[in-house]
Structure formats: C-alpha cells, structure tokens
PDB file of C-alpha atoms in Angstrom:
ATOM      1  CA  MET L   1      -0.858 -52.344 -85.819  1.00 54.00           C
ATOM      2  CA  LYS L   2      -3.124 -53.810 -83.135  1.00 50.00           C
ATOM      3  CA  THR L   3      -0.313 -55.920 -81.908  1.00 57.00           C
ATOM      4  CA  LEU L   4       1.895 -52.797 -81.419  1.00 53.00           C
ATOM      5  CA  LYS L   5      -0.879 -51.064 -79.446  1.00 52.00           C
ATOM      6  CA  TYR L   6      -1.366 -54.053 -77.145  1.00 52.00           C
ATOM      7  CA  ILE L   7       2.379 -54.264 -76.616  1.00 56.00           C
ATOM      8  CA  THR L   8       2.521 -50.572 -75.795  1.00 56.00           C
ATOM      9  CA  LEU L   9      -0.497 -50.851 -73.357  1.00 52.00           C
ATOM     10  CA  PHE L  10       0.995 -53.795 -71.607  1.00 51.00           C
ATOM     11  CA  ALA L  11       4.359 -52.073 -71.202  1.00 53.00           C
ATOM     12  CA  ALA L  12       2.598 -48.974 -69.758  1.00 54.00           C
ATOM     13  CA  ILE L  13       0.572 -51.052 -67.210  1.00 54.00           C
ATOM     14  CA  SER L  14       3.673 -53.031 -66.143  1.00 53.00           C
ATOM     15  CA  THR L  15       5.651 -49.849 -65.646  1.00 53.00           C
ATOM     16  CA  SER L  16       2.874 -48.281 -63.502  1.00 51.00           C
ATOM     17  CA  LEU L  17       2.852 -51.288 -61.247  1.00 48.00           C
ATOM     18  CA  LEU L  18       6.466 -50.626 -60.255  1.00 50.00           C
ATOM     19  CA  PHE L  19       5.329 -47.455 -58.491  1.00 48.00           C
ATOM     20  CA  VAL L  20       2.448 -49.041 -56.498  1.00 49.00           C
ATOM     21  CA  GLN L  21       3.193 -49.670 -52.835  1.00 49.00           C
ATOM     22  CA  CYS L  22       1.873 -52.760 -51.072  1.00 49.00           C
ATOM     23  CA  LYS L  23      -0.523 -51.744 -48.303  1.00 48.00           C
ATOM     24  CA  ASP L  24      -2.557 -53.513 -45.679  1.00 48.00           C
ATOM     25  CA  ASP L  25      -6.316 -53.445 -45.322  1.00 50.00           C
ATOM     26  CA  ASP L  26      -6.159 -50.267 -43.256  1.00 52.00           C
ATOM     27  CA  ASP L  27      -4.167 -48.445 -45.998  1.00 55.00           C
ATOM     28  CA  ASN L  28      -1.085 -48.348 -43.866  1.00 54.00           C
ATOM     29  CA  VAL L  29       2.262 -49.231 -45.427  1.00 61.00           C
ATOM     30  CA  ILE L  30       3.799 -52.357 -43.892  1.00 62.00           C
ATOM     31  CA  ILE L  31       7.369 -51.444 -43.072  1.00 67.00           C
ATOM     32  CA  GLN L  32       8.149 -54.353 -40.721  1.00 77.00           C
ATOM     33  CA  GLU L  33       5.973 -57.298 -39.993  1.00 80.00           C
ATOM     34  CA  THR L  34       5.184 -57.809 -36.280  1.00 86.00           C
ATOM     35  CA  CYS L  35       3.197 -60.126 -34.194  1.00 88.00           C
ATOM     36  CA  THR L  36       0.652 -57.440 -33.429  1.00 85.00           C
ATOM     37  CA  ASP L  37      -0.206 -55.881 -36.783  1.00 87.00           C
ATOM     38  CA  GLY L  38      -3.325 -58.019 -37.399  1.00 87.00           C
ATOM     39  CA  ILE L  39      -1.955 -59.525 -40.583  1.00 89.00           C
ATOM     40  CA  MET L  40      -0.449 -62.920 -41.409  1.00 88.00           C
ATOM     41  CA  ASN L  41       2.937 -61.927 -42.669  1.00 89.00           C
ATOM     42  CA  GLY L  42       6.589 -62.874 -42.348  1.00 88.00           C
ATOM     43  CA  ASP L  43       6.777 -66.563 -41.629  1.00 88.00           C
ATOM     44  CA  GLU L  44       3.634 -66.565 -39.486  1.00 89.00           C
ATOM     45  CA  THR L  45       1.342 -69.653 -39.826  1.00 88.00           C
ATOM     46  CA  GLY L  46      -1.775 -67.630 -38.690  1.00 88.00           C
ATOM     47  CA  VAL L  47      -2.588 -64.013 -38.071  1.00 88.00           C
ATOM     48  CA  ASP L  48       0.047 -62.745 -35.640  1.00 86.00           C
ATOM     49  CA  CYS L  49       0.901 -66.283 -34.497  1.00 87.00           C
ATOM     50  CA  GLY L  50       3.193 -69.052 -35.384  1.00 88.00           C
ATOM     51  CA  GLY L  51       6.560 -68.949 -37.165  1.00 88.00           C
ATOM     52  CA  THR L  52       9.898 -68.161 -35.546  1.00 88.00           C
ATOM     53  CA  SER L  53       8.910 -64.849 -33.843  1.00 87.00           C
ATOM     54  CA  CYS L  54       5.301 -65.119 -32.638  1.00 88.00           C
ATOM     55  CA  ALA L  55       3.534 -67.269 -30.063  1.00 85.00           C
ATOM     56  CA  PRO L  56       2.226 -70.569 -31.364  1.00 86.00           C
ATOM     57  CA  CYS L  57      -1.230 -70.399 -33.002  1.00 87.00           C
ATOM     58  CA  GLY L  58      -4.086 -71.756 -30.826  1.00 82.00           C
ATOM     59  CA  GLN L  59      -2.169 -71.281 -27.550  1.00 69.00           C
ATOM     60  CA  VAL L  60      -4.404 -69.469 -25.114  1.00 72.00           C
ATOM     61  CA  LEU L  61      -3.109 -68.545 -21.704  1.00 72.00           C
ATOM     62  CA  ASP L  62      -5.501 -69.405 -18.881  1.00 77.00           C
ATOM     63  CA  PHE L  63      -5.227 -67.044 -15.897  1.00 78.00           C
ATOM     64  CA  SER L  64      -8.336 -68.374 -14.088  1.00 84.00           C
ATOM     65  CA  GLY L  65      -8.251 -70.292 -10.849  1.00 84.00           C
ATOM     66  CA  THR L  66      -6.550 -69.650  -7.533  1.00 83.00           C
ATOM     67  CA  TYR L  67      -2.909 -68.570  -7.427  1.00 76.00           C
ATOM     68  CA  ARG L  68      -0.473 -69.591  -4.812  1.00 69.00           C
ATOM     69  CA  GLN L  69       3.150 -68.680  -4.161  1.00 63.00           C
ATOM     70  CA  GLU L  70       5.459 -71.507  -5.308  1.00 66.00           C
ATOM     71  CA  ASP L  71       8.870 -70.014  -4.611  1.00 72.00           C
ATOM     72  CA  GLN L  72      10.423 -66.857  -3.289  1.00 74.00           C
ATOM     73  CA  MET L  73      14.098 -65.997  -3.617  1.00 73.00           C
ATOM     74  CA  GLY L  74      14.724 -62.489  -2.418  1.00 77.00           C
ATOM     75  CA  ARG L  75      18.286 -63.713  -1.996  1.00 77.00           C
ATOM     76  CA  PRO L  76      19.248 -66.399  -4.459  1.00 71.00           C
ATOM     77  CA  GLY L  77      20.012 -69.746  -2.974  1.00 78.00           C
ATOM     78  CA  ILE L  78      18.801 -69.122   0.599  1.00 83.00           C
ATOM     79  CA  ASN L  79      15.856 -71.523   0.518  1.00 82.00           C
ATOM     80  CA  THR L  80      17.715 -73.847  -1.815  1.00 82.00           C
ATOM     81  CA  VAL L  81      20.434 -74.401   0.889  1.00 85.00           C
ATOM     82  CA  PHE L  82      18.675 -73.819   4.126  1.00 87.00           C
ATOM     83  CA  GLY L  83      15.118 -74.984   3.314  1.00 82.00           C
ATOM     84  CA  THR L  84      15.972 -78.469   2.067  1.00 77.00           C
ATOM     85  CA  THR L  85      14.930 -80.358   5.153  1.00 78.00           C
ATOM     86  CA  GLY L  86      11.222 -80.534   5.572  1.00 81.00           C
ATOM     87  CA  PHE L  87      10.169 -76.926   5.372  1.00 87.00           C
ATOM     88  CA  LYS L  88      11.004 -75.671   1.913  1.00 85.00           C
ATOM     89  CA  ASP L  89       7.350 -75.333   0.880  1.00 85.00           C
ATOM     90  CA  SER L  90       6.224 -73.712   4.086  1.00 88.00           C
ATOM     91  CA  PHE L  91       9.092 -71.190   3.852  1.00 88.00           C
ATOM     92  CA  ASN L  92       7.881 -70.307   0.331  1.00 85.00           C
ATOM     93  CA  ALA L  93       4.428 -69.677   1.585  1.00 84.00           C
ATOM     94  CA  THR L  94       5.420 -67.535   4.635  1.00 88.00           C
ATOM     95  CA  VAL L  95       5.417 -63.745   4.470  1.00 86.00           C
ATOM     96  CA  PRO L  96       8.830 -62.200   5.212  1.00 87.00           C
ATOM     97  CA  SER L  97       7.662 -60.564   8.462  1.00 89.00           C
ATOM     98  CA  ALA L  98       6.920 -64.004   9.949  1.00 93.00           C
ATOM     99  CA  MET L  99      10.099 -65.799   8.683  1.00 92.00           C
ATOM    100  CA  GLN L 100      12.455 -65.047  11.465  1.00 93.00           C
ATOM    101  CA  ALA L 101      10.221 -66.448  14.181  1.00 94.00           C
ATOM    102  CA  ALA L 102       9.371 -69.501  12.157  1.00 93.00           C
ATOM    103  CA  PHE L 103      12.684 -70.436  10.614  1.00 93.00           C
ATOM    104  CA  GLN L 104      15.710 -68.843  12.318  1.00 95.00           C
ATOM    105  CA  THR L 105      16.387 -71.879  14.594  1.00 95.00           C
ATOM    106  CA  LYS L 106      15.984 -74.166  11.622  1.00 94.00           C
ATOM    107  CA  PHE L 107      18.453 -72.110   9.607  1.00 94.00           C
ATOM    108  CA  GLN L 108      20.905 -72.131  12.509  1.00 96.00           C
ATOM    109  CA  ASP L 109      20.674 -75.915  12.815  1.00 95.00           C
ATOM    110  CA  LYS L 110      21.271 -76.216   9.051  1.00 94.00           C
ATOM    111  CA  LEU L 111      24.160 -73.858   9.144  1.00 95.00           C
ATOM    112  CA  LEU L 112      25.883 -75.891  11.840  1.00 96.00           C
ATOM    113  CA  ALA L 113      25.264 -79.073  10.045  1.00 95.00           C
ATOM    114  CA  LEU L 114      26.883 -77.626   6.873  1.00 94.00           C
ATOM    115  CA  ASN L 115      29.839 -76.237   8.913  1.00 96.00           C
ATOM    116  CA  ALA L 116      30.188 -77.817  12.356  1.00 96.00           C
ATOM    117  CA  GLY L 117      33.265 -75.591  12.993  1.00 95.00           C
ATOM    118  CA  TYR L 118      31.339 -72.330  12.423  1.00 96.00           C
ATOM    119  CA  THR L 119      32.185 -69.598  14.882  1.00 96.00           C
ATOM    120  CA  THR L 120      31.800 -66.223  13.155  1.00 96.00           C
ATOM    121  CA  ASN L 121      32.043 -65.181   9.523  1.00 95.00           C
ATOM    122  CA  ALA L 122      33.762 -62.408   7.643  1.00 92.00           C
ATOM    123  CA  LEU L 123      31.135 -60.047   8.921  1.00 90.00           C
ATOM    124  CA  GLY L 124      31.699 -61.005  12.533  1.00 92.00           C
ATOM    125  CA  LEU L 125      28.290 -62.636  12.827  1.00 93.00           C
ATOM    126  CA  ASP L 126      27.862 -65.655  15.125  1.00 97.00           C
ATOM    127  CA  ALA L 127      25.510 -68.416  14.068  1.00 97.00           C
ATOM    128  CA  ALA L 128      22.424 -67.040  15.712  1.00 97.00           C
ATOM    129  CA  THR L 129      22.878 -63.537  14.337  1.00 95.00           C
ATOM    130  CA  PHE L 130      23.853 -64.662  10.894  1.00 94.00           C
ATOM    131  CA  THR L 131      20.773 -67.054  10.536  1.00 94.00           C
ATOM    132  CA  THR L 132      18.580 -64.188  11.849  1.00 93.00           C
ATOM    133  CA  VAL L 133      19.691 -62.173   8.851  1.00 89.00           C
ATOM    134  CA  LEU L 134      19.327 -65.081   6.452  1.00 88.00           C
ATOM    135  CA  SER L 135      15.884 -66.272   7.567  1.00 90.00           C
ATOM    136  CA  ASN L 136      14.311 -62.958   6.468  1.00 88.00           C
ATOM    137  CA  ASP L 137      14.345 -63.635   2.722  1.00 85.00           C
ATOM    138  CA  VAL L 138      14.065 -60.185   1.410  1.00 85.00           C
ATOM    139  CA  LEU L 139      16.669 -58.087  -0.660  1.00 82.00           C
ATOM    140  CA  TRP L 140      17.490 -55.071   1.285  1.00 84.00           C
ATOM    141  CA  LEU L 141      18.380 -51.779  -0.480  1.00 86.00           C
ATOM    142  CA  GLY L 142      20.428 -49.022   0.892  1.00 88.00           C
ATOM    143  CA  LYS L 143      19.136 -45.628  -0.166  1.00 88.00           C
ATOM    144  CA  THR L 144      22.589 -44.101   0.013  1.00 89.00           C
ATOM    145  CA  GLY L 145      26.099 -45.466  -0.480  1.00 87.00           C
ATOM    146  CA  ILE L 146      27.309 -48.505  -2.497  1.00 90.00           C
ATOM    147  CA  THR L 147      24.850 -50.981  -3.917  1.00 91.00           C
ATOM    148  CA  THR L 148      26.409 -54.414  -3.198  1.00 91.00           C
ATOM    149  CA  TYR L 149      25.529 -57.904  -2.036  1.00 88.00           C
ATOM    150  CA  PHE L 150      28.792 -57.887  -0.105  1.00 88.00           C
ATOM    151  CA  ASN L 151      32.041 -56.198  -0.932  1.00 88.00           C
ATOM    152  CA  GLY L 152      33.978 -57.001   2.167  1.00 84.00           C
ATOM    153  CA  THR L 153      32.534 -54.200   4.240  1.00 83.00           C
ATOM    154  CA  GLU L 154      28.966 -53.352   3.236  1.00 85.00           C
ATOM    155  CA  ILE L 155      26.499 -56.175   3.091  1.00 83.00           C
ATOM    156  CA  LEU L 156      22.960 -56.556   1.612  1.00 84.00           C
ATOM    157  CA  THR L 157      22.659 -52.924   0.509  1.00 89.00           C
ATOM    158  CA  GLY L 158      21.297 -54.192  -2.836  1.00 88.00           C
ATOM    159  CA  ARG L 159      22.665 -56.273  -5.584  1.00 86.00           C
ATOM    160  CA  ALA L 160      24.762 -55.274  -8.592  1.00 86.00           C
ATOM    161  CA  LEU L 161      24.618 -57.422 -11.694  1.00 85.00           C
ATOM    162  CA  SER L 162      28.332 -58.319 -11.313  1.00 85.00           C
ATOM    163  CA  ASP L 163      27.879 -59.430  -7.685  1.00 89.00           C
ATOM    164  CA  ASP L 164      28.607 -63.127  -7.341  1.00 90.00           C
ATOM    165  CA  VAL L 165      25.975 -63.933  -4.765  1.00 88.00           C
ATOM    166  CA  ILE L 166      26.773 -67.663  -4.726  1.00 89.00           C
ATOM    167  CA  ASP L 167      30.413 -67.140  -3.829  1.00 92.00           C
ATOM    168  CA  VAL L 168      29.442 -64.506  -1.246  1.00 91.00           C
ATOM    169  CA  SER L 169      27.044 -66.998   0.416  1.00 90.00           C
ATOM    170  CA  LEU L 170      29.591 -69.769   0.385  1.00 92.00           C
ATOM    171  CA  LEU L 171      32.254 -67.522   1.827  1.00 93.00           C
ATOM    172  CA  LEU L 172      30.033 -66.317   4.735  1.00 93.00           C
ATOM    173  CA  ILE L 173      29.025 -69.942   5.474  1.00 94.00           C
ATOM    174  CA  PHE L 174      32.377 -71.668   5.174  1.00 96.00           C
ATOM    175  CA  GLY L 175      35.079 -69.012   5.147  1.00 95.00           C
ATOM    176  CA  GLY L 176      35.338 -68.326   8.863  1.00 96.00           C
ATOM    177  CA  PRO L 177      36.253 -64.991  10.498  1.00 95.00           C
ATOM    178  CA  ASP L 178      38.832 -63.951   7.853  1.00 92.00           C
ATOM    179  CA  GLY L 179      37.313 -65.788   4.853  1.00 92.00           C
ATOM    180  CA  THR L 180      40.265 -68.171   4.458  1.00 94.00           C
ATOM    181  CA  GLU L 181      38.880 -71.330   6.038  1.00 96.00           C
ATOM    182  CA  ASN L 182      37.696 -74.213   3.867  1.00 95.00           C
ATOM    183  CA  PRO L 183      39.005 -72.740   0.597  1.00 93.00           C
ATOM    184  CA  GLY L 184      37.552 -75.588  -1.439  1.00 93.00           C
ATOM    185  CA  LEU L 185      34.078 -74.695  -0.291  1.00 94.00           C
ATOM    186  CA  THR L 186      34.072 -70.890  -0.644  1.00 94.00           C
ATOM    187  CA  SER L 187      33.578 -70.582  -4.425  1.00 93.00           C
ATOM    188  CA  ASP L 188      31.483 -72.406  -7.034  1.00 91.00           C
ATOM    189  CA  GLY L 189      34.354 -72.008  -9.541  1.00 91.00           C
ATOM    190  CA  VAL L 190      32.384 -69.707 -11.919  1.00 88.00           C
ATOM    191  CA  PRO L 191      34.196 -66.375 -11.897  1.00 85.00           C
ATOM    192  CA  SER L 192      32.013 -64.379 -14.182  1.00 82.00           C
ATOM    193  CA  ASN L 193      29.020 -64.368 -16.515  1.00 80.00           C
ATOM    194  CA  ASP L 194      29.619 -66.099 -19.766  1.00 81.00           C
ATOM    195  CA  VAL L 195      28.385 -63.044 -21.721  1.00 83.00           C
ATOM    196  CA  ALA L 196      29.054 -59.369 -20.976  1.00 84.00           C
ATOM    197  CA  PHE L 197      26.166 -57.468 -19.447  1.00 85.00           C
ATOM    198  CA  SER L 198      24.439 -54.937 -21.664  1.00 84.00           C
ATOM    199  CA  SER L 199      24.697 -51.260 -20.790  1.00 83.00           C
ATOM    200  CA  SER L 200      20.977 -50.745 -21.161  1.00 85.00           C
ATOM    201  CA  PHE L 201      17.848 -52.300 -19.663  1.00 84.00           C
ATOM    202  CA  PRO L 202      17.235 -55.259 -19.082  1.00 82.00           C
ATOM    203  CA  TYR L 203      21.096 -55.583 -19.013  1.00 84.00           C
ATOM    204  CA  LEU L 204      21.206 -59.415 -19.108  1.00 79.00           C
ATOM    205  CA  ALA L 205      22.230 -61.200 -22.235  1.00 76.00           C
ATOM    206  CA  GLY L 206      19.583 -62.835 -24.379  1.00 74.00           C
ATOM    207  CA  PRO L 207      18.778 -66.514 -24.095  1.00 70.00           C
ATOM    208  CA  PHE L 208      20.932 -69.085 -25.837  1.00 60.00           C
TER     209      PHE L 208
END
C-alpha cells in the first residue's frame, strides 16, 4: 500500500514539474539568450562572453592614450593612388581645408606620371583643375538632385551603394575627353557587388 502511495506522489511531482518555467535570477523568463543578459547561457564560456556569438572572455578594450588619425578616405582610393610617393602619412594627418594648398601640385605630378598623355577627362577638367578637386579628400553631397559619384553628367553629389567608384576614378584618370582612351585601364574588371545589397540599413551584405 505504501509503495502505491509513493508511486502516486512521485507521479504527481513529476507532472507538476512539466508546468514550471525556467527563470533567471531576476525572475524574468529567458526567451532568447544574448550577450547582455548577465547570464552564462547558450554556448558562452563565461557570463556574456565566449562562444560563437559573444566577445572573447577576458578581452578588455583599452581606450586610454593619445589618438591620432591613421587614414582618411572621403573618396575611396584617392590617397591610395595619389599619396603613394612620400606624403601618404602627411596627407592622412592634414585637415581637408589645408589639403589643396599642400597637395594639389603633388597630385598633378602623380596624375601626369600615371597618364603622360592626359589632356582633359570626361568632365572636361584639365590636369590642374582635376587635381584641385581630388586633393580635397571630402565626399561632397548635393542637397537636391541625383546622388551619384559620377553618372556621366553629375559628379561627386554623393555616393550611391551601386556606384563603382574605382571604375569612375580610372575612367577620369585614363579615359580622356570622351572616356574611350586606354580601355584596358578604365575598369578594374569587377562589374558588381558579389552579393545583392539589402533594402534596409546598413544595406551591405554581412561578412563572409
């Protein structure tokens, strides 16, 4: 008789446990583990650290010390191409308002070294005018009209995700007045992004 009572009691306790929810120490139901919930869960190796989703445990970011500007690329590739001979670092450390006076002639010398036959480009800009534009490494934005890096008419009114800025730069350096000169040098051969852009912020595809 006692055995039957114990079996009945055990069955009742086991059944009641099916209806008990797992809760954290703050009495909040854990719906999805995160790296900020103050609990070691998921595949974390510590509290909110380690595993496949969270930062490594024991890694502390040190923001002390003196910061300095290492690189600026308002327009991709400008310093990479034109700042390669002796002044790349100083270009990076110069404020945009002082760039033209400091680097325009250096940019012009580099442009003519890259394309000794340069006269004007598809925008009708001679070497001095073109390098004046290039030496101010800031991304301009037109408040009205089309946003484009260069669409054949407008230039530097902004930058759309689909703009091929490298091809545009090569075209304006090597393509001549009508964009047809030096056809082997006016494209990097990469026609589009390897993954379609997202329709929501941040628009770019995730990392590999």
